Every structure is written in structure tokens, then in C-alpha cells.
Amino acid sequence: MSNQQAPQQEPQHFAFDEISEAAARKAIAPYPEGREISAVKTLLDIAQRQMARTTGSAWLPRAAMDMVAARLGVAPIRIYEIATFYTMFNTKPVGKYHLQVCTTTPCWLRGSDDIVQACKNTAGIGHFGETSADGLFTLTEVECLGACVNAPMMQINDDYYEDLDGARTQALLNDLKAGKPLPPAGSTTGRKASAPASGQTTLLPANDPAE
Ligand code: FES
């Protein structure tokens, strides 16, 4: 089930770099002494982003979780529990583009099976949890990401891509394979935010007595 070809191995040591250290201090500062654990998710996110910045893969090696535990003065198991609970934290290496496809009921009813299939076919991935042989894509199944109104959708790294279908998913991934940058986030059909897909249906100028 795990990544077919991990882009990298578990490092023996992890320390915050200058950028991360500044962010960590800012994250911990609001909490009183003895309550630094409240910053745990922020610190894990900082560590994962450092991995992405320095290695190209946004994940949390055990050494990073242990470092966060030591920094916050808690047992490592408390950090492992948190890191393995939230899908936003990756405890194994992921590809450059982490494809997180929502398959919860609203997205499923709107065609998430097609999105999953397009991801598998285009990225060359057989199962959820795998990374493509070129290290470019990792496919993960996630629960509702709160964008049901523009279902079906998937998250790629930090961004949401909505109103997807199989063809648009394939085109998007082919562009990434060709080296193009991620397109602007949001609806892939041009829908404005979560406005009606058929266009404006109320408060039309023809119905407005002031017009
Ligand atoms: S069900 Fe997919 S975003 Fe809510």
C-alpha cells in the first residue's frame, strides 16, 4: 500500500533551518509556559514545509516528529498520534504533487470515481497511497474537504481544484507532467467561487425595479 518508489529515505537527524526556526518561535510565543503543546500542529506543518522546501517532498520523517516532541517537552508518542490522525501530515515521502481526491458522498455522487481513475491512468498509479515511478505524483483518498458545493474536487498540495471531471483532471495532470506550474486554484469550469454553475439566477437586472 505504501509508496512504490519513495523519493527519499528516512533521515537520521532533523533540525529547523533559519526560516522554520523563526516561524516556530512565532507559533509558540502566544502560549503560556507549560502550554507550548498548543502549537503542535503549526510546528508539524513548519517541519513538513521545510522538508518540501529542501527535498521536494512534503513529509514528516520520524526525526522531525521527535524534534518537535523535544521542542514542546512532550513524549514522542503524543506527536505521532497527531501526525498520523490528520491527513494533512504525511508520515511517508510523497511526490512533488500530492493528489488528494475527495470521495465522500457529495463528490462521489458528482463523479469522484472518474477523478480517481483519471489520476491513476495519467499518473501511472495503481492504488491509493502509491507514488508514481517518476516521483511526481502521490495519490491519496481523503474525506470531505469542505468544498462540496463545487464537487467533485481534489486538493493538490495546498490548493483546491473543483468542478472536475475525468477529462479536465487528465489535462491538468498532463500539464504538470509537461513541467507546467499548477494552474490557479478554484473551479476548473470558470465558475466564480460557488455561484450557480448555470450563471446568475437571482437579482437579475431585468427583475430589478431600480433598473
Ligand atoms: S464531499 Fe467532497 S468536498 Fe465535501
mmCIF file with all atom_site columns, C-alpha atoms and ligand atoms in Angstrom:
data_model
loop_
_atom_site.group_PDB
_atom_site.id
_atom_site.type_symbol
_atom_site.label_atom_id
_atom_site.label_alt_id
_atom_site.label_comp_id
_atom_site.label_asym_id
_atom_site.label_entity_id
_atom_site.label_seq_id
_atom_site.pdbx_PDB_ins_code
_atom_site.Cartn_x
_atom_site.Cartn_y
_atom_site.Cartn_z
_atom_site.occupancy
_atom_site.B_iso_or_equiv
_atom_site.pdbx_formal_charge
_atom_site.auth_seq_id
_atom_site.auth_comp_id
_atom_site.auth_asym_id
_atom_site.auth_atom_id
_atom_site.pdbx_PDB_model_num
ATOM   1   C  CA  . MET A 1 1   ? 0.000   0.000  0.000   1.00 0.00 ? 1   MET A CA  1
ATOM   2   C  CA  . SER A 1 2   ? 2.828   2.363  0.622   1.00 0.00 ? 2   SER A CA  1
ATOM   3   C  CA  . ASN A 1 3   ? 4.754   4.404  -1.861  1.00 0.00 ? 3   ASN A CA  1
ATOM   4   C  CA  . GLN A 1 4   ? 6.122   2.336  -4.731  1.00 0.00 ? 4   GLN A CA  1
ATOM   5   C  CA  . GLN A 1 5   ? 9.241   4.393  -5.164  1.00 0.00 ? 5   GLN A CA  1
ATOM   6   C  CA  . ALA A 1 6   ? 9.913   6.660  -2.237  1.00 0.00 ? 6   ALA A CA  1
ATOM   7   C  CA  . PRO A 1 7   ? 11.692  9.806  -3.385  1.00 0.00 ? 7   PRO A CA  1
ATOM   8   C  CA  . GLN A 1 8   ? 13.908  9.701  -0.316  1.00 0.00 ? 8   GLN A CA  1
ATOM   9   C  CA  . GLN A 1 9   ? 14.818  7.758  2.785   1.00 0.00 ? 9   GLN A CA  1
ATOM   10  C  CA  . GLU A 1 10  ? 14.204  8.419  6.459   1.00 0.00 ? 10  GLU A CA  1
ATOM   11  C  CA  . PRO A 1 11  ? 16.842  10.917 7.655   1.00 0.00 ? 11  PRO A CA  1
ATOM   12  C  CA  . GLN A 1 12  ? 18.619  10.248 10.940  1.00 0.00 ? 12  GLN A CA  1
ATOM   13  C  CA  . HIS A 1 13  ? 18.532  13.875 12.070  1.00 0.00 ? 13  HIS A CA  1
ATOM   14  C  CA  . PHE A 1 14  ? 16.245  16.840 11.584  1.00 0.00 ? 14  PHE A CA  1
ATOM   15  C  CA  . ALA A 1 15  ? 16.615  20.424 12.779  1.00 0.00 ? 15  ALA A CA  1
ATOM   16  C  CA  . PHE A 1 16  ? 14.712  23.567 11.916  1.00 0.00 ? 16  PHE A CA  1
ATOM   17  C  CA  . ASP A 1 17  ? 16.528  25.819 9.491   1.00 0.00 ? 17  ASP A CA  1
ATOM   18  C  CA  . GLU A 1 18  ? 16.549  29.578 9.881   1.00 0.00 ? 18  GLU A CA  1
ATOM   19  C  CA  . ILE A 1 19  ? 13.204  30.117 8.159   1.00 0.00 ? 19  ILE A CA  1
ATOM   20  C  CA  . SER A 1 20  ? 11.487  27.384 10.163  1.00 0.00 ? 20  SER A CA  1
ATOM   21  C  CA  . GLU A 1 21  ? 13.039  28.455 13.441  1.00 0.00 ? 21  GLU A CA  1
ATOM   22  C  CA  . ALA A 1 22  ? 11.664  31.970 13.060  1.00 0.00 ? 22  ALA A CA  1
ATOM   23  C  CA  . ALA A 1 23  ? 8.212   30.566 12.225  1.00 0.00 ? 23  ALA A CA  1
ATOM   24  C  CA  . ALA A 1 24  ? 8.327   28.135 15.157  1.00 0.00 ? 24  ALA A CA  1
ATOM   25  C  CA  . ARG A 1 25  ? 9.190   30.848 17.658  1.00 0.00 ? 25  ARG A CA  1
ATOM   26  C  CA  . LYS A 1 26  ? 6.323   32.962 16.390  1.00 0.00 ? 26  LYS A CA  1
ATOM   27  C  CA  . ALA A 1 27  ? 3.933   29.989 16.651  1.00 0.00 ? 27  ALA A CA  1
ATOM   28  C  CA  . ILE A 1 28  ? 4.906   29.117 20.228  1.00 0.00 ? 28  ILE A CA  1
ATOM   29  C  CA  . ALA A 1 29  ? 5.074   32.693 21.549  1.00 0.00 ? 29  ALA A CA  1
ATOM   30  C  CA  . PRO A 1 30  ? 1.319   33.213 22.202  1.00 0.00 ? 30  PRO A CA  1
ATOM   31  C  CA  . TYR A 1 31  ? 1.087   30.234 24.560  1.00 0.00 ? 31  TYR A CA  1
ATOM   32  C  CA  . PRO A 1 32  ? 1.963   30.364 28.271  1.00 0.00 ? 32  PRO A CA  1
ATOM   33  C  CA  . GLU A 1 33  ? 4.833   28.362 29.682  1.00 0.00 ? 33  GLU A CA  1
ATOM   34  C  CA  . GLY A 1 34  ? 3.852   24.714 30.006  1.00 0.00 ? 34  GLY A CA  1
ATOM   35  C  CA  . ARG A 1 35  ? 1.208   25.020 27.273  1.00 0.00 ? 35  ARG A CA  1
ATOM   36  C  CA  . GLU A 1 36  ? 3.551   25.044 24.279  1.00 0.00 ? 36  GLU A CA  1
ATOM   37  C  CA  . ILE A 1 37  ? 1.942   21.805 23.041  1.00 0.00 ? 37  ILE A CA  1
ATOM   38  C  CA  . SER A 1 38  ? -0.890  24.016 21.729  1.00 0.00 ? 38  SER A CA  1
ATOM   39  C  CA  . ALA A 1 39  ? 1.417   24.933 18.837  1.00 0.00 ? 39  ALA A CA  1
ATOM   40  C  CA  . VAL A 1 40  ? 1.956   21.314 17.846  1.00 0.00 ? 40  VAL A CA  1
ATOM   41  C  CA  . LYS A 1 41  ? 0.094   21.298 14.519  1.00 0.00 ? 41  LYS A CA  1
ATOM   42  C  CA  . THR A 1 42  ? 1.751   24.525 13.429  1.00 0.00 ? 42  THR A CA  1
ATOM   43  C  CA  . LEU A 1 43  ? 5.186   23.135 14.255  1.00 0.00 ? 43  LEU A CA  1
ATOM   44  C  CA  . LEU A 1 44  ? 4.482   19.923 12.365  1.00 0.00 ? 44  LEU A CA  1
ATOM   45  C  CA  . ASP A 1 45  ? 3.343   21.976 9.395   1.00 0.00 ? 45  ASP A CA  1
ATOM   46  C  CA  . ILE A 1 46  ? 6.510   24.078 9.581   1.00 0.00 ? 46  ILE A CA  1
ATOM   47  C  CA  . ALA A 1 47  ? 8.625   20.904 9.630   1.00 0.00 ? 47  ALA A CA  1
ATOM   48  C  CA  . GLN A 1 48  ? 6.743   19.391 6.697   1.00 0.00 ? 48  GLN A CA  1
ATOM   49  C  CA  . ARG A 1 49  ? 7.112   22.589 4.671   1.00 0.00 ? 49  ARG A CA  1
ATOM   50  C  CA  . GLN A 1 50  ? 10.837  22.624 5.396   1.00 0.00 ? 50  GLN A CA  1
ATOM   51  C  CA  . MET A 1 51  ? 11.052  19.094 4.005   1.00 0.00 ? 51  MET A CA  1
ATOM   52  C  CA  . ALA A 1 52  ? 9.178   20.250 0.892   1.00 0.00 ? 52  ALA A CA  1
ATOM   53  C  CA  . ARG A 1 53  ? 11.432  23.268 0.523   1.00 0.00 ? 53  ARG A CA  1
ATOM   54  C  CA  . THR A 1 54  ? 14.681  21.390 0.996   1.00 0.00 ? 54  THR A CA  1
ATOM   55  C  CA  . THR A 1 55  ? 13.935  17.976 -0.516  1.00 0.00 ? 55  THR A CA  1
ATOM   56  C  CA  . GLY A 1 56  ? 10.942  18.478 -2.820  1.00 0.00 ? 56  GLY A CA  1
ATOM   57  C  CA  . SER A 1 57  ? 8.774   16.095 -0.785  1.00 0.00 ? 57  SER A CA  1
ATOM   58  C  CA  . ALA A 1 58  ? 6.371   17.417 1.851   1.00 0.00 ? 58  ALA A CA  1
ATOM   59  C  CA  . TRP A 1 59  ? 6.520   14.802 4.564   1.00 0.00 ? 59  TRP A CA  1
ATOM   60  C  CA  . LEU A 1 60  ? 7.338   14.319 8.237   1.00 0.00 ? 60  LEU A CA  1
ATOM   61  C  CA  . PRO A 1 61  ? 10.217  11.969 8.968   1.00 0.00 ? 61  PRO A CA  1
ATOM   62  C  CA  . ARG A 1 62  ? 10.262  10.435 12.417  1.00 0.00 ? 62  ARG A CA  1
ATOM   63  C  CA  . ALA A 1 63  ? 13.319  12.548 13.252  1.00 0.00 ? 63  ALA A CA  1
ATOM   64  C  CA  . ALA A 1 64  ? 11.243  15.677 12.604  1.00 0.00 ? 64  ALA A CA  1
ATOM   65  C  CA  . MET A 1 65  ? 8.414   14.456 14.846  1.00 0.00 ? 65  MET A CA  1
ATOM   66  C  CA  . ASP A 1 66  ? 10.934  13.601 17.579  1.00 0.00 ? 66  ASP A CA  1
ATOM   67  C  CA  . MET A 1 67  ? 12.467  17.050 17.265  1.00 0.00 ? 67  MET A CA  1
ATOM   68  C  CA  . VAL A 1 68  ? 9.018   18.666 17.624  1.00 0.00 ? 68  VAL A CA  1
ATOM   69  C  CA  . ALA A 1 69  ? 8.325   16.480 20.682  1.00 0.00 ? 69  ALA A CA  1
ATOM   70  C  CA  . ALA A 1 70  ? 11.571  17.568 22.305  1.00 0.00 ? 70  ALA A CA  1
ATOM   71  C  CA  . ARG A 1 71  ? 10.898  21.194 21.444  1.00 0.00 ? 71  ARG A CA  1
ATOM   72  C  CA  . LEU A 1 72  ? 7.450   21.058 23.047  1.00 0.00 ? 72  LEU A CA  1
ATOM   73  C  CA  . GLY A 1 73  ? 8.522   18.947 26.008  1.00 0.00 ? 73  GLY A CA  1
ATOM   74  C  CA  . VAL A 1 74  ? 6.172   16.011 25.399  1.00 0.00 ? 74  VAL A CA  1
ATOM   75  C  CA  . ALA A 1 75  ? 6.615   12.304 24.736  1.00 0.00 ? 75  ALA A CA  1
ATOM   76  C  CA  . PRO A 1 76  ? 7.159   11.480 21.040  1.00 0.00 ? 76  PRO A CA  1
ATOM   77  C  CA  . ILE A 1 77  ? 4.058   9.251  21.030  1.00 0.00 ? 77  ILE A CA  1
ATOM   78  C  CA  . ARG A 1 78  ? 1.871   12.331 21.520  1.00 0.00 ? 78  ARG A CA  1
ATOM   79  C  CA  . ILE A 1 79  ? 3.304   13.789 18.334  1.00 0.00 ? 79  ILE A CA  1
ATOM   80  C  CA  . TYR A 1 80  ? 2.978   10.516 16.405  1.00 0.00 ? 80  TYR A CA  1
ATOM   81  C  CA  . GLU A 1 81  ? -0.704  10.318 17.420  1.00 0.00 ? 81  GLU A CA  1
ATOM   82  C  CA  . ILE A 1 82  ? -1.377  13.760 15.976  1.00 0.00 ? 82  ILE A CA  1
ATOM   83  C  CA  . ALA A 1 83  ? 0.702   13.327 12.838  1.00 0.00 ? 83  ALA A CA  1
ATOM   84  C  CA  . THR A 1 84  ? -0.976  10.036 11.963  1.00 0.00 ? 84  THR A CA  1
ATOM   85  C  CA  . PHE A 1 85  ? -4.515  11.310 12.670  1.00 0.00 ? 85  PHE A CA  1
ATOM   86  C  CA  . TYR A 1 86  ? -4.612  14.228 10.236  1.00 0.00 ? 86  TYR A CA  1
ATOM   87  C  CA  . THR A 1 87  ? -4.348  13.531 6.515   1.00 0.00 ? 87  THR A CA  1
ATOM   88  C  CA  . MET A 1 88  ? -2.590  16.880 6.076   1.00 0.00 ? 88  MET A CA  1
ATOM   89  C  CA  . PHE A 1 89  ? 0.519   15.316 7.591   1.00 0.00 ? 89  PHE A CA  1
ATOM   90  C  CA  . ASN A 1 90  ? 2.441   12.761 5.553   1.00 0.00 ? 90  ASN A CA  1
ATOM   91  C  CA  . THR A 1 91  ? 4.497   10.269 7.520   1.00 0.00 ? 91  THR A CA  1
ATOM   92  C  CA  . LYS A 1 92  ? 5.925   8.803  4.329   1.00 0.00 ? 92  LYS A CA  1
ATOM   93  C  CA  . PRO A 1 93  ? 7.564   10.626 1.428   1.00 0.00 ? 93  PRO A CA  1
ATOM   94  C  CA  . VAL A 1 94  ? 5.149   11.965 -1.174  1.00 0.00 ? 94  VAL A CA  1
ATOM   95  C  CA  . GLY A 1 95  ? 5.590   13.037 -4.758  1.00 0.00 ? 95  GLY A CA  1
ATOM   96  C  CA  . LYS A 1 96  ? 6.082   16.606 -5.861  1.00 0.00 ? 96  LYS A CA  1
ATOM   97  C  CA  . TYR A 1 97  ? 2.323   16.812 -6.414  1.00 0.00 ? 97  TYR A CA  1
ATOM   98  C  CA  . HIS A 1 98  ? 0.184   15.242 -3.720  1.00 0.00 ? 98  HIS A CA  1
ATOM   99  C  CA  . LEU A 1 99  ? -3.182  14.399 -5.280  1.00 0.00 ? 99  LEU A CA  1
ATOM   100 C  CA  . GLN A 1 100 ? -5.789  14.219 -2.528  1.00 0.00 ? 100 GLN A CA  1
ATOM   101 C  CA  . VAL A 1 101 ? -9.078  13.163 -4.055  1.00 0.00 ? 101 VAL A CA  1
ATOM   102 C  CA  . CYS A 1 102 ? -12.262 13.552 -2.039  1.00 0.00 ? 102 CYS A CA  1
ATOM   103 C  CA  . THR A 1 103 ? -14.510 10.509 -2.386  1.00 0.00 ? 103 THR A CA  1
ATOM   104 C  CA  . THR A 1 104 ? -17.102 11.395 0.264   1.00 0.00 ? 104 THR A CA  1
ATOM   105 C  CA  . THR A 1 105 ? -20.766 11.170 -0.794  1.00 0.00 ? 105 THR A CA  1
ATOM   106 C  CA  . PRO A 1 106 ? -21.336 14.588 -2.476  1.00 0.00 ? 106 PRO A CA  1
ATOM   107 C  CA  . CYS A 1 107 ? -18.131 14.246 -4.529  1.00 0.00 ? 107 CYS A CA  1
ATOM   108 C  CA  . TRP A 1 108 ? -18.842 10.569 -5.204  1.00 0.00 ? 108 TRP A CA  1
ATOM   109 C  CA  . LEU A 1 109 ? -22.359 11.366 -6.478  1.00 0.00 ? 109 LEU A CA  1
ATOM   110 C  CA  . ARG A 1 110 ? -20.839 14.017 -8.750  1.00 0.00 ? 110 ARG A CA  1
ATOM   111 C  CA  . GLY A 1 111 ? -18.237 11.700 -10.286 1.00 0.00 ? 111 GLY A CA  1
ATOM   112 C  CA  . SER A 1 112 ? -15.228 11.332 -7.990  1.00 0.00 ? 112 SER A CA  1
ATOM   113 C  CA  . ASP A 1 113 ? -14.732 7.797  -9.357  1.00 0.00 ? 113 ASP A CA  1
ATOM   114 C  CA  . ASP A 1 114 ? -13.827 9.404  -12.707 1.00 0.00 ? 114 ASP A CA  1
ATOM   115 C  CA  . ILE A 1 115 ? -11.336 11.703 -10.973 1.00 0.00 ? 115 ILE A CA  1
ATOM   116 C  CA  . VAL A 1 116 ? -9.675  8.784  -9.222  1.00 0.00 ? 116 VAL A CA  1
ATOM   117 C  CA  . GLN A 1 117 ? -9.471  6.799  -12.460 1.00 0.00 ? 117 GLN A CA  1
ATOM   118 C  CA  . ALA A 1 118 ? -8.036  9.756  -14.376 1.00 0.00 ? 118 ALA A CA  1
ATOM   119 C  CA  . CYS A 1 119 ? -5.394  10.218 -11.675 1.00 0.00 ? 119 CYS A CA  1
ATOM   120 C  CA  . LYS A 1 120 ? -4.437  6.539  -11.782 1.00 0.00 ? 120 LYS A CA  1
ATOM   121 C  CA  . ASN A 1 121 ? -4.297  6.410  -15.573 1.00 0.00 ? 121 ASN A CA  1
ATOM   122 C  CA  . THR A 1 122 ? -2.462  9.683  -16.119 1.00 0.00 ? 122 THR A CA  1
ATOM   123 C  CA  . ALA A 1 123 ? -0.026  9.424  -13.220 1.00 0.00 ? 123 ALA A CA  1
ATOM   124 C  CA  . GLY A 1 124 ? 0.562   5.694  -13.667 1.00 0.00 ? 124 GLY A CA  1
ATOM   125 C  CA  . ILE A 1 125 ? -0.562  4.842  -10.152 1.00 0.00 ? 125 ILE A CA  1
ATOM   126 C  CA  . GLY A 1 126 ? -2.305  1.588  -9.237  1.00 0.00 ? 126 GLY A CA  1
ATOM   127 C  CA  . HIS A 1 127 ? -3.647  2.243  -5.766  1.00 0.00 ? 127 HIS A CA  1
ATOM   128 C  CA  . PHE A 1 128 ? -4.247  4.933  -3.180  1.00 0.00 ? 128 PHE A CA  1
ATOM   129 C  CA  . GLY A 1 129 ? -1.074  5.546  -1.190  1.00 0.00 ? 129 GLY A CA  1
ATOM   130 C  CA  . GLU A 1 130 ? 1.245   4.969  -4.139  1.00 0.00 ? 130 GLU A CA  1
ATOM   131 C  CA  . THR A 1 131 ? 3.739   7.357  -5.663  1.00 0.00 ? 131 THR A CA  1
ATOM   132 C  CA  . SER A 1 132 ? 4.316   7.357  -9.411  1.00 0.00 ? 132 SER A CA  1
ATOM   133 C  CA  . ALA A 1 133 ? 7.573   5.840  -10.635 1.00 0.00 ? 133 ALA A CA  1
ATOM   134 C  CA  . ASP A 1 134 ? 8.851   9.283  -11.661 1.00 0.00 ? 134 ASP A CA  1
ATOM   135 C  CA  . GLY A 1 135 ? 8.254   10.600 -8.132  1.00 0.00 ? 135 GLY A CA  1
ATOM   136 C  CA  . LEU A 1 136 ? 5.931   13.291 -9.480  1.00 0.00 ? 136 LEU A CA  1
ATOM   137 C  CA  . PHE A 1 137 ? 2.575   12.222 -8.023  1.00 0.00 ? 137 PHE A CA  1
ATOM   138 C  CA  . THR A 1 138 ? 1.231   10.566 -4.885  1.00 0.00 ? 138 THR A CA  1
ATOM   139 C  CA  . LEU A 1 139 ? -2.463  9.633  -4.826  1.00 0.00 ? 139 LEU A CA  1
ATOM   140 C  CA  . THR A 1 140 ? -4.390  9.792  -1.535  1.00 0.00 ? 140 THR A CA  1
ATOM   141 C  CA  . GLU A 1 141 ? -8.084  9.258  -0.812  1.00 0.00 ? 141 GLU A CA  1
ATOM   142 C  CA  . VAL A 1 142 ? -9.442  11.862 1.600   1.00 0.00 ? 142 VAL A CA  1
ATOM   143 C  CA  . GLU A 1 143 ? -12.754 12.566 3.299   1.00 0.00 ? 143 GLU A CA  1
ATOM   144 C  CA  . CYS A 1 144 ? -14.796 15.731 2.694   1.00 0.00 ? 144 CYS A CA  1
ATOM   145 C  CA  . LEU A 1 145 ? -12.559 18.772 2.263   1.00 0.00 ? 145 LEU A CA  1
ATOM   146 C  CA  . GLY A 1 146 ? -15.425 21.211 2.693   1.00 0.00 ? 146 GLY A CA  1
ATOM   147 C  CA  . ALA A 1 147 ? -15.792 22.190 -0.957  1.00 0.00 ? 147 ALA A CA  1
ATOM   148 C  CA  . CYS A 1 148 ? -18.845 20.000 -1.692  1.00 0.00 ? 148 CYS A CA  1
ATOM   149 C  CA  . VAL A 1 149 ? -20.674 22.871 -3.359  1.00 0.00 ? 149 VAL A CA  1
ATOM   150 C  CA  . ASN A 1 150 ? -18.191 22.638 -6.234  1.00 0.00 ? 150 ASN A CA  1
ATOM   151 C  CA  . ALA A 1 151 ? -17.926 18.826 -6.222  1.00 0.00 ? 151 ALA A CA  1
ATOM   152 C  CA  . PRO A 1 152 ? -16.158 16.791 -7.364  1.00 0.00 ? 152 PRO A CA  1
ATOM   153 C  CA  . MET A 1 153 ? -12.824 18.159 -6.281  1.00 0.00 ? 153 MET A CA  1
ATOM   154 C  CA  . MET A 1 154 ? -9.307  17.293 -5.277  1.00 0.00 ? 154 MET A CA  1
ATOM   155 C  CA  . GLN A 1 155 ? -6.566  19.057 -3.386  1.00 0.00 ? 155 GLN A CA  1
ATOM   156 C  CA  . ILE A 1 156 ? -3.116  19.261 -4.967  1.00 0.00 ? 156 ILE A CA  1
ATOM   157 C  CA  . ASN A 1 157 ? -0.522  20.326 -2.399  1.00 0.00 ? 157 ASN A CA  1
ATOM   158 C  CA  . ASP A 1 158 ? -2.118  23.402 -0.802  1.00 0.00 ? 158 ASP A CA  1
ATOM   159 C  CA  . ASP A 1 159 ? -4.721  24.199 -3.456  1.00 0.00 ? 159 ASP A CA  1
ATOM   160 C  CA  . TYR A 1 160 ? -8.258  23.043 -4.255  1.00 0.00 ? 160 TYR A CA  1
ATOM   161 C  CA  . TYR A 1 161 ? -9.297  22.159 -7.830  1.00 0.00 ? 161 TYR A CA  1
ATOM   162 C  CA  . GLU A 1 162 ? -13.062 21.992 -8.161  1.00 0.00 ? 162 GLU A CA  1
ATOM   163 C  CA  . ASP A 1 163 ? -15.810 21.132 -10.657 1.00 0.00 ? 163 ASP A CA  1
ATOM   164 C  CA  . LEU A 1 164 ? -13.531 18.456 -12.046 1.00 0.00 ? 164 LEU A CA  1
ATOM   165 C  CA  . ASP A 1 165 ? -14.316 15.672 -14.461 1.00 0.00 ? 165 ASP A CA  1
ATOM   166 C  CA  . GLY A 1 166 ? -12.131 12.927 -15.875 1.00 0.00 ? 166 GLY A CA  1
ATOM   167 C  CA  . ALA A 1 167 ? -11.001 14.888 -18.925 1.00 0.00 ? 167 ALA A CA  1
ATOM   168 C  CA  . ARG A 1 168 ? -10.126 18.047 -17.010 1.00 0.00 ? 168 ARG A CA  1
ATOM   169 C  CA  . THR A 1 169 ? -8.257  16.009 -14.405 1.00 0.00 ? 169 THR A CA  1
ATOM   170 C  CA  . GLN A 1 170 ? -6.265  14.262 -17.124 1.00 0.00 ? 170 GLN A CA  1
ATOM   171 C  CA  . ALA A 1 171 ? -5.439  17.562 -18.831 1.00 0.00 ? 171 ALA A CA  1
ATOM   172 C  CA  . LEU A 1 172 ? -4.351  19.114 -15.531 1.00 0.00 ? 172 LEU A CA  1
ATOM   173 C  CA  . LEU A 1 173 ? -2.024  16.230 -14.697 1.00 0.00 ? 173 LEU A CA  1
ATOM   174 C  CA  . ASN A 1 174 ? -0.619  16.110 -18.226 1.00 0.00 ? 174 ASN A CA  1
ATOM   175 C  CA  . ASP A 1 175 ? 0.274   19.798 -17.900 1.00 0.00 ? 175 ASP A CA  1
ATOM   176 C  CA  . LEU A 1 176 ? 2.112   19.059 -14.649 1.00 0.00 ? 176 LEU A CA  1
ATOM   177 C  CA  . LYS A 1 177 ? 3.936   16.162 -16.289 1.00 0.00 ? 177 LYS A CA  1
ATOM   178 C  CA  . ALA A 1 178 ? 4.976   18.557 -19.064 1.00 0.00 ? 178 ALA A CA  1
ATOM   179 C  CA  . GLY A 1 179 ? 6.552   20.809 -16.449 1.00 0.00 ? 179 GLY A CA  1
ATOM   180 C  CA  . LYS A 1 180 ? 3.887   23.493 -16.351 1.00 0.00 ? 180 LYS A CA  1
ATOM   181 C  CA  . PRO A 1 181 ? 3.135   25.121 -12.978 1.00 0.00 ? 181 PRO A CA  1
ATOM   182 C  CA  . LEU A 1 182 ? -0.047  24.443 -11.055 1.00 0.00 ? 182 LEU A CA  1
ATOM   183 C  CA  . PRO A 1 183 ? -2.925  26.455 -12.545 1.00 0.00 ? 183 PRO A CA  1
ATOM   184 C  CA  . PRO A 1 184 ? -4.885  28.955 -10.437 1.00 0.00 ? 184 PRO A CA  1
ATOM   185 C  CA  . ALA A 1 185 ? -6.878  27.217 -7.709  1.00 0.00 ? 185 ALA A CA  1
ATOM   186 C  CA  . GLY A 1 186 ? -10.659 27.010 -7.731  1.00 0.00 ? 186 GLY A CA  1
ATOM   187 C  CA  . SER A 1 187 ? -13.282 25.934 -10.227 1.00 0.00 ? 187 SER A CA  1
ATOM   188 C  CA  . THR A 1 188 ? -11.939 24.302 -13.376 1.00 0.00 ? 188 THR A CA  1
ATOM   189 C  CA  . THR A 1 189 ? -15.027 25.345 -15.344 1.00 0.00 ? 189 THR A CA  1
ATOM   190 C  CA  . GLY A 1 190 ? -14.677 29.071 -14.719 1.00 0.00 ? 190 GLY A CA  1
ATOM   191 C  CA  . ARG A 1 191 ? -17.448 29.169 -12.160 1.00 0.00 ? 191 ARG A CA  1
ATOM   192 C  CA  . LYS A 1 192 ? -16.991 32.201 -9.914  1.00 0.00 ? 192 LYS A CA  1
ATOM   193 C  CA  . ALA A 1 193 ? -16.451 30.937 -6.353  1.00 0.00 ? 193 ALA A CA  1
ATOM   194 C  CA  . SER A 1 194 ? -19.554 28.846 -5.579  1.00 0.00 ? 194 SER A CA  1
ATOM   195 C  CA  . ALA A 1 195 ? -22.006 30.840 -7.699  1.00 0.00 ? 195 ALA A CA  1
ATOM   196 C  CA  . PRO A 1 196 ? -24.642 28.786 -9.583  1.00 0.00 ? 196 PRO A CA  1
ATOM   197 C  CA  . ALA A 1 197 ? -22.977 26.704 -12.305 1.00 0.00 ? 197 ALA A CA  1
ATOM   198 C  CA  . SER A 1 198 ? -25.645 27.915 -14.739 1.00 0.00 ? 198 SER A CA  1
ATOM   199 C  CA  . GLY A 1 199 ? -24.867 31.550 -14.029 1.00 0.00 ? 199 GLY A CA  1
ATOM   200 C  CA  . GLN A 1 200 ? -26.701 34.180 -12.031 1.00 0.00 ? 200 GLN A CA  1
ATOM   201 C  CA  . THR A 1 201 ? -30.332 33.211 -11.339 1.00 0.00 ? 201 THR A CA  1
ATOM   202 C  CA  . THR A 1 202 ? -31.485 35.924 -8.943  1.00 0.00 ? 202 THR A CA  1
ATOM   203 C  CA  . LEU A 1 203 ? -31.205 39.693 -8.673  1.00 0.00 ? 203 LEU A CA  1
ATOM   204 C  CA  . LEU A 1 204 ? -31.033 39.923 -12.435 1.00 0.00 ? 204 LEU A CA  1
ATOM   205 C  CA  . PRO A 1 205 ? -31.149 43.471 -13.841 1.00 0.00 ? 205 PRO A CA  1
ATOM   206 C  CA  . ALA A 1 206 ? -34.431 42.710 -15.707 1.00 0.00 ? 206 ALA A CA  1
ATOM   207 C  CA  . ASN A 1 207 ? -36.117 41.949 -12.363 1.00 0.00 ? 207 ASN A CA  1
ATOM   208 C  CA  . ASP A 1 208 ? -34.709 44.911 -10.529 1.00 0.00 ? 208 ASP A CA  1
ATOM   209 C  CA  . PRO A 1 209 ? -37.266 47.762 -10.290 1.00 0.00 ? 209 PRO A CA  1
ATOM   210 C  CA  . ALA A 1 210 ? -34.392 50.213 -9.801  1.00 0.00 ? 210 ALA A CA  1
ATOM   211 C  CA  . GLU A 1 211 ? -33.037 49.406 -13.268 1.00 0.00 ? 211 GLU A CA  1
HETATM 212 S  S1  . FES B 2 .   ? -17.795 15.734 -0.204  1.00 0.00 ? 1   FES B S1  1
HETATM 213 FE FE1 . FES B 2 .   ? -16.066 16.279 -1.374  1.00 0.00 ? 1   FES B FE1 1
HETATM 214 S  S2  . FES B 2 .   ? -15.577 18.264 -0.636  1.00 0.00 ? 1   FES B S2  1
HETATM 215 FE FE2 . FES B 2 .   ? -17.259 17.659 0.602   1.00 0.00 ? 1   FES B FE2 1
#
